[in-house]
């Protein structure tokens, strides 16, 4: 038999966000003066009390396999968090701790999708969702939101795409890449649709704490008991506690789904790192004071970057309501050229900008938004000011 890769594998694109982040970091390591608005990861260090907990775990023998779904004490702590923050009551058997929220998503899609099952996806959406669905045999059905309505997608829009093969809806609020926040009212409509049609909801709430202007995060699972029975809540420590490298995520949902997710995990990665699990528990125990300080700083940067983008001729952006991303509309530049090279789409824009001004942004195309590029404002105010000045110079140099 030929030594070919699987068709499933050949259909998967590597993560553009991680690729751009790696390229920007490599350029920096070569001594180049790059400003990175690429991958979304907090630029703060993991708080000291969390690092101390990990050191304690290391020195006190917490270095062995844990139960596949995570230590009981961490799952209890997560159950407490879900009750306190999200008004959701789960038993530890309804929670699985994973290697980052990414693995929780992978396990969730693996547990519910058969080949050909369709997954409705409000778009622009985080670029890993479509690939994760394809990796697990599903079919992606993107439902595009409009920028004039903050990119929000409601039940009426989703309903038009429901077929007998529809199996699930993915909600990410606050959203990566738009920063939009789904209101209780919109979520109620989506919950009603999901219950009526018998659809799972994958609710990715990893940015729940990064929310501004006094808005409150609502978990769709908390709306009523019926929708809770159909929802898999995804969350993790990467964003709220600046713990991207520790790889701690989790899912909560119906016991049979969580059991299936754990079965997948038992054969792929076993448990999440035992030391990180102990530290994750400490993170949850300590309250949200540090998170609040981080949110305050992100809020200042959010307003700054929004203002600076909108000051540049031919560029615009909507003010995000959550997360730490902003979508910059580049449609007025499409058709222009940089030193003879045309800007036909977001990929051209990102590539030429990086070459010309050493500013890394993520093209919108893999998110389903080719008239936009995504900037992460999880970087210093100084970088934001310098980076936007360089973008202004780039735009000015276009013909
Ligand atoms: N969901 C969303 C919307 C994200 O942006 C990310 C990015 N890291 C993840 C999940 C995965 O996070 P992690 O695997 O680091 O927990
Ligand atoms: N989720 C972040 C982002 O969208 C981190 C990179 C990744 O996991 O793709 O940039």
Coordinates of C-alpha atoms and ligand atoms in Angstrom, one line a residue:
X1 CA 0.0 0.0 0.0
X2 CA 1.2 3.5 -0.8
X3 CA 2.7 5.5 2.1
X4 CA 0.1 8.2 1.8
X5 CA -1.3 10.4 4.6
X6 CA -5.0 10.0 5.4
X7 CA -7.5 12.0 3.5
X8 CA -8.7 13.4 6.8
X9 CA -5.3 14.6 7.7
X10 CA -4.6 16.2 4.3
X11 CA -7.8 18.2 4.7
X12 CA -6.6 19.9 7.9
X13 CA -4.8 23.3 7.8
X14 CA -2.3 24.0 10.5
X15 CA -3.2 26.8 13.0
X16 CA -2.5 30.2 11.3
X17 CA -2.5 32.0 14.6
X18 CA 0.2 29.7 16.1
X19 CA 2.2 29.9 12.8
X20 CA 2.2 33.7 12.8
X21 CA 3.0 33.8 16.5
X22 CA 5.9 31.4 15.9
X23 CA 7.2 33.5 12.9
X24 CA 7.0 36.8 14.9
X25 CA 8.8 35.1 17.8
X26 CA 11.5 33.8 15.5
X27 CA 12.0 37.2 13.9
X28 CA 12.3 38.7 17.4
X29 CA 14.9 36.0 18.3
X30 CA 16.9 37.0 15.2
X31 CA 17.0 40.5 16.7
X32 CA 14.4 42.0 14.4
X33 CA 12.2 44.7 15.8
X34 CA 8.8 43.0 15.4
X35 CA 5.6 44.1 17.0
X36 CA 3.3 41.1 17.4
X37 CA -0.5 41.4 17.4
X38 CA -0.7 37.7 16.6
X39 CA -1.7 34.8 18.9
X40 CA -4.0 35.6 21.7
X41 CA -2.1 35.0 24.9
X42 CA -2.0 37.3 27.9
X43 CA 1.3 39.1 28.1
X44 CA 1.3 38.9 31.9
X45 CA 3.2 36.2 33.8
X46 CA 1.3 33.5 35.6
X47 CA 0.6 35.0 39.0
X48 CA 3.1 34.1 41.7
X49 CA 0.7 32.2 44.0
X50 CA -0.1 29.8 41.1
X51 CA 3.6 29.3 40.4
X52 CA 4.2 28.6 44.1
X53 CA 1.5 26.0 44.1
X54 CA 3.2 24.2 41.2
X55 CA 6.5 24.3 43.1
X56 CA 4.8 22.8 46.1
X57 CA 3.2 20.1 44.0
X58 CA 6.5 19.2 42.5
X59 CA 8.2 18.9 45.9
X60 CA 5.3 17.0 47.5
X61 CA 5.0 14.0 45.2
X62 CA 2.1 15.2 43.0
X63 CA 4.0 13.9 40.0
X64 CA 2.1 10.7 39.2
X65 CA -0.9 9.8 37.0
X66 CA -4.1 11.3 38.2
X67 CA -7.6 10.0 37.4
X68 CA -8.2 10.5 33.7
X69 CA -10.8 13.3 34.1
X70 CA -8.6 15.1 36.7
X71 CA -8.1 15.0 40.4
X72 CA -11.3 14.9 42.4
X73 CA -10.3 18.0 44.4
X74 CA -9.8 20.0 41.2
X75 CA -13.1 18.8 39.7
X76 CA -14.8 19.8 43.0
X77 CA -13.2 23.2 42.8
X78 CA -14.3 23.6 39.2
X79 CA -17.8 22.6 40.2
X80 CA -17.7 25.3 42.9
X81 CA -16.6 27.9 40.3
X82 CA -19.3 26.9 37.8
X83 CA -21.9 27.3 40.6
X84 CA -20.5 30.6 41.9
X85 CA -19.8 32.3 38.5
X86 CA -22.2 30.7 36.2
X87 CA -25.1 29.5 38.3
X88 CA -24.5 25.9 37.0
X89 CA -24.7 22.9 39.3
X90 CA -22.5 19.9 38.2
X91 CA -21.3 16.8 40.0
X92 CA -17.6 16.0 39.6
X93 CA -18.6 13.1 37.3
X94 CA -19.9 15.7 34.9
X95 CA -16.5 17.4 34.6
X96 CA -13.4 16.4 32.7
X97 CA -10.1 18.3 33.0
X98 CA -8.2 18.4 29.7
X99 CA -4.9 19.5 28.2
X100 CA -6.1 23.0 27.4
X101 CA -9.6 23.9 26.2
X102 CA -8.5 22.8 22.8
X103 CA -8.5 19.2 23.9
X104 CA -11.8 19.6 25.6
X105 CA -13.2 20.8 22.3
X106 CA -11.6 17.9 20.4
X107 CA -13.0 15.4 22.9
X108 CA -16.4 17.0 22.8
X109 CA -16.6 16.8 19.0
X110 CA -15.2 13.3 19.0
X111 CA -17.9 12.3 21.5
X112 CA -20.9 13.6 19.6
X113 CA -20.1 13.6 15.9
X114 CA -20.6 10.9 13.4
X115 CA -19.3 11.3 9.8
X116 CA -21.4 13.8 7.9
X117 CA -23.0 15.4 11.0
X118 CA -23.3 19.1 10.6
X119 CA -22.2 21.7 13.1
X120 CA -23.6 25.2 12.9
X121 CA -21.0 27.8 13.6
X122 CA -21.6 31.5 14.0
X123 CA -18.8 33.2 12.0
X124 CA -16.3 34.8 11.8
X125 CA -15.3 32.2 14.3
X126 CA -12.0 31.0 15.9
X127 CA -10.1 29.2 13.2
X128 CA -9.6 26.0 15.2
X129 CA -13.4 25.2 15.4
X130 CA -13.8 24.2 11.7
X131 CA -10.6 22.2 11.7
X132 CA -11.6 20.4 14.9
X133 CA -15.0 19.5 13.5
X134 CA -13.4 18.2 10.3
X135 CA -10.8 16.3 12.3
X136 CA -13.6 14.5 14.0
X137 CA -15.6 13.7 10.9
X138 CA -18.2 16.5 11.0
X139 CA -19.2 19.0 8.4
X140 CA -18.9 22.7 9.1
X141 CA -21.8 25.0 8.4
X142 CA -20.7 28.6 8.9
X143 CA -23.4 31.2 9.5
X144 CA -22.0 34.6 8.9
X145 CA -22.8 37.6 11.1
X146 CA -22.6 41.1 9.9
X147 CA -20.2 43.7 11.2
X148 CA -23.0 46.3 11.3
X149 CA -24.6 44.1 13.9
X150 CA -21.4 43.4 15.8
X151 CA -21.1 40.1 14.0
X152 CA -23.8 38.5 16.2
X153 CA -25.7 35.5 14.9
X154 CA -29.2 34.8 16.3
X155 CA -31.6 31.9 16.3
X156 CA -33.4 33.0 13.2
X157 CA -30.2 33.1 11.2
X158 CA -29.2 29.7 12.5
X159 CA -32.6 28.2 11.9
X160 CA -32.2 28.7 8.2
X161 CA -29.3 26.3 8.1
X162 CA -30.8 23.5 10.2
X163 CA -31.1 20.2 8.3
X164 CA -31.8 16.7 9.4
X165 CA -28.1 16.2 9.7
X166 CA -27.5 19.2 12.1
X167 CA -26.1 17.9 15.3
X168 CA -24.7 20.9 17.2
X169 CA -24.2 24.6 17.5
X170 CA -21.0 26.2 18.6
X171 CA -21.2 29.4 20.7
X172 CA -18.2 31.4 21.7
X173 CA -19.0 34.4 23.9
X174 CA -17.1 36.6 24.4
X175 CA -16.0 35.8 20.9
X176 CA -12.6 35.1 19.4
X177 CA -12.1 36.8 16.9
X178 CA -14.7 39.6 17.1
X179 CA -14.9 40.3 20.8
X180 CA -18.7 40.4 20.6
X181 CA -20.8 39.2 23.6
X182 CA -24.1 37.3 23.1
X183 CA -26.9 38.8 25.2
X184 CA -29.2 36.7 27.4
X185 CA -32.0 37.4 24.9
X186 CA -30.1 36.1 21.9
X187 CA -28.9 33.1 23.9
X188 CA -32.5 32.3 24.9
X189 CA -33.5 32.2 21.3
X190 CA -30.6 29.9 20.4
X191 CA -31.4 27.7 23.4
X192 CA -35.1 27.4 22.3
X193 CA -33.9 26.4 18.8
X194 CA -31.5 23.8 20.2
X195 CA -34.1 22.3 22.4
X196 CA -36.8 22.3 19.7
X197 CA -34.5 20.6 17.1
X198 CA -32.6 18.4 19.6
X199 CA -29.1 19.9 19.0
X200 CA -26.1 19.9 21.2
X201 CA -24.6 23.3 22.1
X202 CA -20.9 23.6 22.6
X203 CA -20.5 26.7 24.7
X204 CA -16.9 28.0 24.7
X205 CA -16.6 30.4 27.7
X206 CA -12.9 30.7 27.9
X207 CA -13.0 34.5 27.6
X208 CA -15.9 34.9 30.2
X209 CA -13.8 37.0 32.6
X210 CA -12.5 39.3 29.9
X211 CA -15.6 41.4 29.4
X212 CA -16.1 45.2 29.5
X213 CA -18.5 48.1 29.8
X214 CA -20.3 46.5 32.7
X215 CA -21.6 43.6 30.6
X216 CA -22.2 40.3 32.2
X217 CA -21.3 36.9 30.8
X218 CA -24.3 34.5 30.6
X219 CA -23.7 30.8 30.1
X220 CA -26.4 29.4 27.8
X221 CA -26.4 26.2 29.9
X222 CA -27.7 28.3 32.9
X223 CA -30.9 29.4 31.1
X224 CA -32.9 26.3 31.9
X225 CA -32.6 22.7 32.8
X226 CA -33.5 21.4 29.3
X227 CA -30.7 23.4 27.5
X228 CA -28.3 22.4 30.3
X229 CA -28.9 18.7 29.4
X230 CA -27.8 19.5 25.8
X231 CA -24.9 21.8 26.5
X232 CA -21.2 21.1 26.9
X233 CA -19.6 24.0 28.6
X234 CA -15.9 24.6 27.7
X235 CA -13.5 26.7 29.8
X236 CA -9.9 26.8 30.9
X237 CA -7.2 28.6 32.7
X238 CA -5.2 29.9 29.7
X239 CA -6.7 33.3 29.4
X240 CA -8.2 34.2 32.8
X241 CA -5.1 33.2 34.7
X242 CA -2.4 33.8 32.1
X243 CA -1.6 30.1 32.0
X244 CA -1.4 29.3 28.3
X245 CA 1.7 27.1 28.6
X246 CA 0.3 25.0 31.5
X247 CA -2.4 23.4 29.3
X248 CA -5.4 23.3 31.6
X249 CA -8.9 23.3 30.2
X250 CA -12.1 21.6 31.2
X251 CA -15.6 20.6 30.0
X252 CA -18.8 20.2 32.0
X253 CA -21.9 18.6 30.7
X254 CA -24.2 15.6 30.7
X255 CA -22.6 12.7 32.5
X256 CA -22.8 10.3 29.5
X257 CA -21.0 12.9 27.2
X258 CA -18.3 13.6 29.8
X259 CA -17.8 9.8 30.3
X260 CA -17.3 9.4 26.5
X261 CA -14.9 12.4 26.4
X262 CA -12.9 10.8 29.2
X263 CA -12.8 7.5 27.4
X264 CA -11.3 9.2 24.4
X265 CA -8.8 11.0 26.6
X266 CA -7.9 7.8 28.5
X267 CA -6.4 6.4 25.2
X268 CA -4.9 9.6 23.8
X269 CA -3.3 11.7 26.6
X270 CA -4.5 10.2 29.9
X271 CA -4.7 13.0 32.4
X272 CA -3.7 16.6 32.2
X273 CA -0.3 17.4 33.8
X274 CA -0.6 16.6 37.5
X275 CA 1.5 19.6 38.7
X276 CA -0.6 22.0 36.5
X277 CA -3.8 20.5 37.9
X278 CA -2.7 21.3 41.4
X279 CA -1.7 24.8 40.4
X280 CA -5.1 25.2 38.6
X281 CA -6.8 24.4 41.8
X282 CA -4.9 27.2 43.6
X283 CA -5.8 29.6 40.8
X284 CA -9.5 28.9 41.4
X285 CA -9.2 29.1 45.2
X286 CA -7.7 32.5 45.2
X287 CA -10.6 34.7 43.9
X288 CA -10.5 37.1 41.0
X289 CA -8.5 40.1 42.3
X290 CA -5.6 39.5 39.9
X291 CA -8.0 38.8 37.0
X292 CA -9.7 42.1 37.7
X293 CA -6.4 44.0 37.4
X294 CA -5.7 42.3 34.1
X295 CA -9.1 43.1 32.8
X296 CA -8.7 46.8 33.7
X297 CA -5.5 46.9 31.7
X298 CA -7.0 45.1 28.7
X299 CA -9.9 47.6 28.8
X300 CA -7.6 50.5 28.5
X301 CA -5.8 48.9 25.6
X302 CA -9.0 48.0 24.0
X303 CA -10.1 51.6 23.9
X304 CA -6.7 52.8 22.8
X305 CA -6.4 50.3 19.9
X306 CA -10.0 51.0 18.7
X307 CA -9.3 54.7 18.7
X308 CA -6.0 54.5 16.9
X309 CA -7.3 52.1 14.2
X310 CA -10.3 54.4 13.5
X311 CA -7.9 57.4 13.1
X312 CA -6.2 55.8 10.1
X313 CA -7.8 56.6 6.8
X314 CA -9.3 53.6 5.0
X315 CA -9.2 51.4 8.2
X316 CA -12.0 50.9 10.7
X317 CA -12.9 48.7 13.6
X318 CA -15.9 48.0 15.8
X319 CA -15.3 48.4 19.6
X320 CA -15.1 44.8 21.0
X321 CA -17.1 44.0 24.1
X322 CA -15.0 41.2 25.4
X323 CA -11.9 38.9 25.0
X324 CA -8.7 40.7 23.7
X325 CA -9.1 40.8 20.0
X326 CA -10.2 43.5 17.5
X327 CA -11.1 43.0 13.9
X328 CA -9.7 45.6 11.6
X329 CA -11.7 46.2 8.4
X330 CA -9.3 46.5 5.5
X331 CA -11.8 46.3 2.7
X332 CA -11.1 49.9 1.5
X333 CA -7.5 48.8 0.9
X334 CA -8.3 45.7 -1.2
X335 CA -7.3 46.5 -4.8
X336 CA -4.3 48.8 -3.7
X337 CA -0.7 47.7 -4.2
X338 CA 2.5 47.8 -2.0
X339 CA 5.6 48.3 -4.2
X340 CA 3.7 46.8 -7.1
X341 CA 2.3 43.8 -5.1
X342 CA -1.5 43.7 -5.0
X343 CA -3.5 43.5 -1.8
X344 CA -6.3 41.3 -2.9
X345 CA -7.2 39.7 0.5
X346 CA -6.4 39.6 4.2
X347 CA -3.5 37.1 3.6
X348 CA -1.8 39.6 1.2
X349 CA -2.3 42.4 3.7
X350 CA -0.9 40.4 6.6
X351 CA 2.1 39.2 4.6
X352 CA 3.0 42.6 3.1
X353 CA 2.6 44.4 6.4
X354 CA 4.9 42.0 8.2
X355 CA 7.5 42.3 5.5
X356 CA 7.3 46.1 5.2
X357 CA 6.8 47.2 8.8
X358 CA 7.5 44.1 10.9
X359 CA 4.0 44.1 12.4
X360 CA 2.4 40.7 12.8
X361 CA -1.4 40.5 12.5
X362 CA -3.6 37.5 11.8
X363 CA -5.4 37.4 8.4
X364 CA -9.2 37.1 8.8
X365 CA -9.6 34.5 6.0
X366 CA -9.2 31.4 8.2
X367 CA -11.8 32.9 10.6
X368 CA -14.1 33.4 7.6
X369 CA -13.5 37.2 7.4
X370 CA -11.3 38.0 4.4
X371 CA -12.1 41.8 4.6
X372 CA -10.6 41.9 8.1
X373 CA -7.4 41.1 9.9
X374 CA -7.4 40.3 13.6
X375 CA -5.2 42.1 16.2
X376 CA -4.7 40.8 19.7
X377 CA -4.3 43.7 22.1
X378 CA -2.8 41.4 24.7
X379 CA 0.4 43.5 24.4
X380 CA 1.7 46.7 26.0
X381 CA 0.2 50.1 25.3
X382 CA 3.6 51.2 24.0
X383 CA 3.5 48.3 21.4
X384 CA -0.1 49.2 20.5
X385 CA 1.0 52.9 19.8
X386 CA 4.1 51.9 17.9
X387 CA 2.4 49.1 16.0
X388 CA -0.5 51.3 14.9
X389 CA 1.9 54.1 13.8
X390 CA 3.6 51.5 11.6
X391 CA 0.3 50.3 10.2
X392 CA -0.6 53.9 9.4
X393 CA 2.8 54.3 7.6
X394 CA 2.1 51.1 5.7
X395 CA -1.4 52.2 4.6
X396 CA 0.1 55.6 3.6
X397 CA 2.6 53.9 1.4
X398 CA 0.0 51.9 -0.6
X399 CA -0.9 53.0 -4.1
Ligands
LIG1 N1 -11.2 28.6 22.7 C1 -10.9 29.8 22.1 C2 -12.1 30.6 21.7 C3 -9.6 30.2 22.0 O1 -9.3 31.4 21.5 C4 -8.6 29.4 22.5 C5 -7.2 29.9 22.3 N2 -6.2 29.5 23.0 C6 -9.0 28.1 23.0 C7 -10.3 27.8 23.1 C8 -8.0 27.1 23.5 O2 -7.3 27.5 24.6 P1 -6.3 26.5 25.4 O3 -6.2 25.3 24.7 O4 -5.0 27.3 25.6 O5 -7.0 26.3 26.8
LIG2 N1 -6.5 30.9 20.7 C1 -5.4 31.8 20.6 C2 -5.6 32.6 19.3 O1 -6.6 32.5 18.7 C3 -4.1 31.2 20.7 C4 -3.6 30.5 19.5 C5 -4.3 29.3 19.1 O2 -4.5 28.4 20.0 O3 -4.7 29.1 18.0 O4 -4.8 33.3 18.9

